[in-house]
């Protein structure tokens, strides 16, 4: 499940593919393996190693730098922990439960209808151009923001759906 959006103002126009693709469970597993190998830093590794059924948000999202107007697409890498480990252990994932898999095989915030997980660590995203902290924006928020370069409100259009 994903969505293509186009963001434009007087000085630019660019399309982005957001959300999660068809290869999601596979991508999720590969990312968790990288986290456990320490490729995303010690803190992430520590969370995935020590907190039972911890999960991570890898849903491709937009981050805006309000300072210079830089807009990038990246994985949030925010970490969540179960509110109730025994409840999460019983969640069904295909043929097995989380307990059967020994971990949560894949996860994204939009899948967590019952709010079984809560945010425990937010990853800071720094603008590669001006080094200010970027904010995560969805289409609605982006519509309200102005481009700091041309002063125009961003126009956001949905391009197409993909999977
Ligand atoms: Zn602009
Ligand atoms: Zn910036």
JSON list of C-alpha atoms in Angstrom, two decimals, residues 1-3 17-28 58-60 73 75 106 108 110-111 161-163:
[
{"chain": "A", "resi": 1, "resn": "UNK", "atom": "CA", "xyz": [0.00, 0.00, 0.00]},
{"chain": "A", "resi": 2, "resn": "UNK", "atom": "CA", "xyz": [1.40, 3.35, -0.93]},
{"chain": "A", "resi": 3, "resn": "UNK", "atom": "CA", "xyz": [0.60, 6.68, -2.40]},
{"chain": "A", "resi": 17, "resn": "UNK", "atom": "CA", "xyz": [6.22, 7.63, -3.60]},
{"chain": "A", "resi": 18, "resn": "UNK", "atom": "CA", "xyz": [5.22, 7.27, 0.01]},
{"chain": "A", "resi": 19, "resn": "UNK", "atom": "CA", "xyz": [4.06, 4.43, 2.21]},
{"chain": "A", "resi": 20, "resn": "UNK", "atom": "CA", "xyz": [4.97, 0.82, 1.96]},
{"chain": "A", "resi": 21, "resn": "UNK", "atom": "CA", "xyz": [5.43, -1.37, -1.09]},
{"chain": "A", "resi": 22, "resn": "UNK", "atom": "CA", "xyz": [4.56, -4.98, -1.82]},
{"chain": "A", "resi": 23, "resn": "UNK", "atom": "CA", "xyz": [7.92, -6.22, -0.60]},
{"chain": "A", "resi": 24, "resn": "UNK", "atom": "CA", "xyz": [7.19, -4.79, 2.81]},
{"chain": "A", "resi": 25, "resn": "UNK", "atom": "CA", "xyz": [7.53, -7.88, 5.07]},
{"chain": "A", "resi": 26, "resn": "UNK", "atom": "CA", "xyz": [10.83, -8.69, 3.36]},
{"chain": "A", "resi": 27, "resn": "UNK", "atom": "CA", "xyz": [12.09, -5.10, 3.58]},
{"chain": "A", "resi": 28, "resn": "UNK", "atom": "CA", "xyz": [11.01, -4.90, 7.20]},
{"chain": "A", "resi": 58, "resn": "UNK", "atom": "CA", "xyz": [10.09, 2.18, 8.31]},
{"chain": "A", "resi": 59, "resn": "UNK", "atom": "CA", "xyz": [7.17, 3.63, 6.36]},
{"chain": "A", "resi": 60, "resn": "UNK", "atom": "CA", "xyz": [8.64, 5.98, 3.74]},
{"chain": "A", "resi": 73, "resn": "UNK", "atom": "CA", "xyz": [11.75, 11.27, 1.73]},
{"chain": "A", "resi": 75, "resn": "UNK", "atom": "CA", "xyz": [12.29, 6.13, 6.79]},
{"chain": "A", "resi": 106, "resn": "UNK", "atom": "CA", "xyz": [6.47, -6.75, 10.16]},
{"chain": "A", "resi": 108, "resn": "UNK", "atom": "CA", "xyz": [3.73, -0.09, 10.58]},
{"chain": "A", "resi": 110, "resn": "UNK", "atom": "CA", "xyz": [-1.25, 2.29, 10.32]},
{"chain": "A", "resi": 111, "resn": "UNK", "atom": "CA", "xyz": [-1.51, -1.49, 11.01]},
{"chain": "A", "resi": 161, "resn": "UNK", "atom": "CA", "xyz": [-1.68, 4.42, -6.00]},
{"chain": "A", "resi": 162, "resn": "UNK", "atom": "CA", "xyz": [0.84, 1.63, -6.16]},
{"chain": "A", "resi": 163, "resn": "UNK", "atom": "CA", "xyz": [1.52, -1.59, -4.30]}
]
